[in-house]
mmCIF file of N, CA and C and ligand atoms in Angstrom:
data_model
loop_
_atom_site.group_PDB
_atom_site.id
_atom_site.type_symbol
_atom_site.label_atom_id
_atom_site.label_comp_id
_atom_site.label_asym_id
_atom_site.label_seq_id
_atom_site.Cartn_x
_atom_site.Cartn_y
_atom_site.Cartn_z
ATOM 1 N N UNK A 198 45.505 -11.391 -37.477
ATOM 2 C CA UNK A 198 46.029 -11.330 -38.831
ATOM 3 C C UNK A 198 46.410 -12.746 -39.278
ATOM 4 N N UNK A 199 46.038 -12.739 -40.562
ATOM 5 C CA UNK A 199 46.837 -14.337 -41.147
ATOM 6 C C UNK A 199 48.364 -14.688 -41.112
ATOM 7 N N UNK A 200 48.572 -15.464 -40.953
ATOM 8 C CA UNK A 200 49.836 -16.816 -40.794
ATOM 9 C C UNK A 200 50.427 -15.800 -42.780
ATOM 10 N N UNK A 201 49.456 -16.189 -43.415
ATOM 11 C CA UNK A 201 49.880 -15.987 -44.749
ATOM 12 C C UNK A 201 49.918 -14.668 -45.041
ATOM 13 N N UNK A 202 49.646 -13.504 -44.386
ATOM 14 C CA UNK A 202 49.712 -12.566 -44.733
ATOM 15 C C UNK A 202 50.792 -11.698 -44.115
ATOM 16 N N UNK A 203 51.230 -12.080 -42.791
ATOM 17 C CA UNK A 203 52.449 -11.631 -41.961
ATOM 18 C C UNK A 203 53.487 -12.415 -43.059
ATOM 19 N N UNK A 204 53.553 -13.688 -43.855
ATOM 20 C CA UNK A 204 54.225 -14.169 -44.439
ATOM 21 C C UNK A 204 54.515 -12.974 -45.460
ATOM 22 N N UNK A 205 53.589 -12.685 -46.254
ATOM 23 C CA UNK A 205 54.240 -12.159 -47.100
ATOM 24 C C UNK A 205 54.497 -10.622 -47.202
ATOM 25 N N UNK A 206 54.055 -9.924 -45.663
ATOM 26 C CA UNK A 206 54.568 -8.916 -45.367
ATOM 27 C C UNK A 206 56.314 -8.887 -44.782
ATOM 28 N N UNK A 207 56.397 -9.984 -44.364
ATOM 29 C CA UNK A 207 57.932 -10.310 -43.348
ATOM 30 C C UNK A 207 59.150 -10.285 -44.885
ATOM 31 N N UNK A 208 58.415 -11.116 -45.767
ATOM 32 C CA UNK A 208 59.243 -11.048 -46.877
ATOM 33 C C UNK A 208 59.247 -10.662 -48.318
ATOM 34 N N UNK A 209 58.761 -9.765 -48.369
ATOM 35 C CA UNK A 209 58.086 -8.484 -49.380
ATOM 36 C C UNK A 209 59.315 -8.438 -49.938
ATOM 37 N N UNK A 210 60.448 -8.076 -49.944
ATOM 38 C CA UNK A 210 61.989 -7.684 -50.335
ATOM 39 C C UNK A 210 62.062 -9.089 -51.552
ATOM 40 N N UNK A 211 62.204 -9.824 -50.690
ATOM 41 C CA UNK A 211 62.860 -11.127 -51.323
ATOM 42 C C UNK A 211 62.112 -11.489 -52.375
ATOM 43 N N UNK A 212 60.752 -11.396 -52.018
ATOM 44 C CA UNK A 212 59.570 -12.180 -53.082
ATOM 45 C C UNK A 212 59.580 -11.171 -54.533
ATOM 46 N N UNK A 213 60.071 -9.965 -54.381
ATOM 47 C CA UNK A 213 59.840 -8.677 -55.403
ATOM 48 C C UNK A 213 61.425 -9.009 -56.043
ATOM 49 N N UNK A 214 62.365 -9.222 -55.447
ATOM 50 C CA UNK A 214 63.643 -9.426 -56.018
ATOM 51 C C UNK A 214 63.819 -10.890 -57.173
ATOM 52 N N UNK A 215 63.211 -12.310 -56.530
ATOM 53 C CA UNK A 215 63.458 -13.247 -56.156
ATOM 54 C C UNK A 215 63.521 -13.351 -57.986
ATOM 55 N N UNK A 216 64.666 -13.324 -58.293
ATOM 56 C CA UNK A 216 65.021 -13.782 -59.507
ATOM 57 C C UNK A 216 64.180 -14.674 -60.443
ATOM 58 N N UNK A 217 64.174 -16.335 -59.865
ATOM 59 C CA UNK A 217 64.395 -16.968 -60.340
ATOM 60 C C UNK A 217 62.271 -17.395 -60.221
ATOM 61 N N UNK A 218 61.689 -16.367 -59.493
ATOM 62 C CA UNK A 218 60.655 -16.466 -60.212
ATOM 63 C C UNK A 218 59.668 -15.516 -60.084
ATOM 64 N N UNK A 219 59.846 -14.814 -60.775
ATOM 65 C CA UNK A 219 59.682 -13.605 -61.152
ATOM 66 C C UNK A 219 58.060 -12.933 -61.037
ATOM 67 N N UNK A 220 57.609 -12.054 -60.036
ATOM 68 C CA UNK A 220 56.450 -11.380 -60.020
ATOM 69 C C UNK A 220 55.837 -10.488 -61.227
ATOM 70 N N UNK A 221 54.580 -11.147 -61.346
ATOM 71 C CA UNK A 221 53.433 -10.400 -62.655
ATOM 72 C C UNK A 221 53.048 -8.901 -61.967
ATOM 73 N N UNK A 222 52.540 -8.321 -62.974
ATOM 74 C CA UNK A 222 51.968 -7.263 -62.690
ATOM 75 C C UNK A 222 50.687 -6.823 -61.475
ATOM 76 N N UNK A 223 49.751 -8.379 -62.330
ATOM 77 C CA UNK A 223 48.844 -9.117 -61.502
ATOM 78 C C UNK A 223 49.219 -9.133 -60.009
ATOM 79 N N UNK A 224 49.991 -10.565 -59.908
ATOM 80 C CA UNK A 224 50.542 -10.573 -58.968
ATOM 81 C C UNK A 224 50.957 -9.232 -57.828
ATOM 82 N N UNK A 225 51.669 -8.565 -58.431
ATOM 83 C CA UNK A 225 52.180 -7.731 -57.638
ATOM 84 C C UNK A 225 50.598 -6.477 -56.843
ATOM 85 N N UNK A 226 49.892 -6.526 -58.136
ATOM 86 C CA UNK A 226 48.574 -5.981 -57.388
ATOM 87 C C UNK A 226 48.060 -6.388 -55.988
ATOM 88 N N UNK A 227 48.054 -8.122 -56.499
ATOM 89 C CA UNK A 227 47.077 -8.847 -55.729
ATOM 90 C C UNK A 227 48.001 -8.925 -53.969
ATOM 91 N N UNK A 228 49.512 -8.846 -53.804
ATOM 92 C CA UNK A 228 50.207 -8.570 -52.992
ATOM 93 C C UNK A 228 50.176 -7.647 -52.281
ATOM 94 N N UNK A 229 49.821 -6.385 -52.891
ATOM 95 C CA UNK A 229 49.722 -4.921 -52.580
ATOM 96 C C UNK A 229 48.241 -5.132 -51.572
ATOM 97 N N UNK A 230 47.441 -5.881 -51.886
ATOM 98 C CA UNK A 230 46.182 -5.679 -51.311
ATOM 99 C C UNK A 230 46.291 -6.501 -50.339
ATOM 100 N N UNK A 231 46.498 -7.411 -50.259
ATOM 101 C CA UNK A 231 46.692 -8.348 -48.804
ATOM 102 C C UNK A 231 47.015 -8.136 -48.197
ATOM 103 N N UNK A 232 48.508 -6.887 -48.568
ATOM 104 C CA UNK A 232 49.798 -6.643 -47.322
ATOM 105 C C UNK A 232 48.983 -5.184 -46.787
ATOM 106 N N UNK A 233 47.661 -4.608 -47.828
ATOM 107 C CA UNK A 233 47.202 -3.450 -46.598
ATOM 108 C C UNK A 233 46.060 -3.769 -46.000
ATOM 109 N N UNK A 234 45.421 -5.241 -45.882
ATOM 110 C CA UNK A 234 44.126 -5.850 -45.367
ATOM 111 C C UNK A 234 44.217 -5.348 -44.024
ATOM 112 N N UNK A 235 43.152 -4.948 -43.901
ATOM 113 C CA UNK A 235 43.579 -4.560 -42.327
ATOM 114 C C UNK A 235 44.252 -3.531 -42.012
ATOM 115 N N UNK A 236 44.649 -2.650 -42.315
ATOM 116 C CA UNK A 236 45.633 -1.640 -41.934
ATOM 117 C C UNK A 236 44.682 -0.586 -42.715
ATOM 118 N N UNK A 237 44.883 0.405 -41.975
ATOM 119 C CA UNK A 237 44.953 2.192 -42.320
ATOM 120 C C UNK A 237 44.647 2.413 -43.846
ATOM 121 N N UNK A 238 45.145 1.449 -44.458
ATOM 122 C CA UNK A 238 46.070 1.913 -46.194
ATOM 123 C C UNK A 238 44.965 1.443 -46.765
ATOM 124 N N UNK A 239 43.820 0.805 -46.074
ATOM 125 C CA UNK A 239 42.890 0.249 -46.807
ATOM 126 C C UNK A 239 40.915 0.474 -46.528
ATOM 127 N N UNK A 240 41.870 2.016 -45.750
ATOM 128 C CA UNK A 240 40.525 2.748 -44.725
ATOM 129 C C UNK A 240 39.957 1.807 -43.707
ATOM 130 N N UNK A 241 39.290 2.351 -42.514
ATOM 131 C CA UNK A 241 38.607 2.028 -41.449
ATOM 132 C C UNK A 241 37.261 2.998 -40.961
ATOM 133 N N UNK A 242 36.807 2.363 -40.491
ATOM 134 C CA UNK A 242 35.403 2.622 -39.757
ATOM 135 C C UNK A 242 35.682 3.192 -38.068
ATOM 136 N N UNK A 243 34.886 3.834 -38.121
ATOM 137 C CA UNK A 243 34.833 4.100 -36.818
ATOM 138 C C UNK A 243 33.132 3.496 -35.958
ATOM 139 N N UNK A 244 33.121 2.795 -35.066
ATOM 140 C CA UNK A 244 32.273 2.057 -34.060
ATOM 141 C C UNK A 244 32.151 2.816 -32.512
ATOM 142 N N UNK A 245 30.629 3.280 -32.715
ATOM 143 C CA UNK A 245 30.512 4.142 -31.097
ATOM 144 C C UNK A 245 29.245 3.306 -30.540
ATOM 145 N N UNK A 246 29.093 3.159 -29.406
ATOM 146 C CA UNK A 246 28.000 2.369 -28.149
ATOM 147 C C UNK A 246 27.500 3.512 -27.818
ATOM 148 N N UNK A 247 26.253 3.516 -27.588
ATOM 149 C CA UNK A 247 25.807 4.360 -27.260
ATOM 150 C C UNK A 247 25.526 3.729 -25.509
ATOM 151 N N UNK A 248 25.741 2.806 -25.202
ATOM 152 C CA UNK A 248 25.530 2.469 -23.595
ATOM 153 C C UNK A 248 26.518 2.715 -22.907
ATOM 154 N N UNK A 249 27.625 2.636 -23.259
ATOM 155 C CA UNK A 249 29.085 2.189 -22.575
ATOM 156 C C UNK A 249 29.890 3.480 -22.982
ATOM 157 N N UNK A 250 29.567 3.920 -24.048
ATOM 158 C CA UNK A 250 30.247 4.864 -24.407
ATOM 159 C C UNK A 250 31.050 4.710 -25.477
ATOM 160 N N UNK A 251 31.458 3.514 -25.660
ATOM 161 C CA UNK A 251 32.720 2.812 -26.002
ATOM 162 C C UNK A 251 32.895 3.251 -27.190
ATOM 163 N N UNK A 252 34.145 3.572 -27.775
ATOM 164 C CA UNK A 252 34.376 3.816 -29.431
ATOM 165 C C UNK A 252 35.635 2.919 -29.967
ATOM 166 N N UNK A 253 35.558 2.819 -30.845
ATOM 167 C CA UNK A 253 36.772 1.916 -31.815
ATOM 168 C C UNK A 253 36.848 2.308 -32.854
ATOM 169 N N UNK A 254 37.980 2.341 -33.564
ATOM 170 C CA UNK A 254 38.357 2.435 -35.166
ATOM 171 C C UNK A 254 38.606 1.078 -35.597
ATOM 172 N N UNK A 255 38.024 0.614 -36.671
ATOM 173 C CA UNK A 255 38.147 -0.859 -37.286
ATOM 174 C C UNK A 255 39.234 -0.276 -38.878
ATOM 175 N N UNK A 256 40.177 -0.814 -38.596
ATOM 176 C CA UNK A 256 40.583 -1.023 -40.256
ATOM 177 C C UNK A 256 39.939 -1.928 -41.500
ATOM 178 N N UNK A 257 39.486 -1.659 -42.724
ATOM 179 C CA UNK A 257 39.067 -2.344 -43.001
ATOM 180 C C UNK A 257 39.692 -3.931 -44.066
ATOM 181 N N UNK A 258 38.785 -4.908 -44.218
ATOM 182 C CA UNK A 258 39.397 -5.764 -44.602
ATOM 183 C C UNK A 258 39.721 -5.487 -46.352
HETATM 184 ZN ZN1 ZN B 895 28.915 -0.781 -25.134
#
């Protein structure tokens, strides 16, 4: 996961409060999507081997 994206998951509170400079609508979209990159919230794939057997769920980006 990104440096910048744990960033602005760690401080989601503050950045939505933060008075003195104030989140767009925009903005707040474009936040919403970064903070579910990767995660569940933004669907995943499922990956099967047919040699190994092997299976995985990928979240998607
Ligand atoms: Zn395999």
């Amino acid at each position: 996961m990104s440096t910048f994206i744990s960033l602005l998951r760690a401080h989601h509170d503050a950045l939505m409060t933060a008075s003195h400079a104030p989140v767009s609508p925009d903005m707040k979209r474009a936040i919403a999507a970064m903070e579910s990159c990767q995660t569940e919230a933004a669907g995943w794939s499922q990956w099967y081997c047919r040699h190994c057997h092997h299976h995985d769920r990928l979240c998607m980006s």
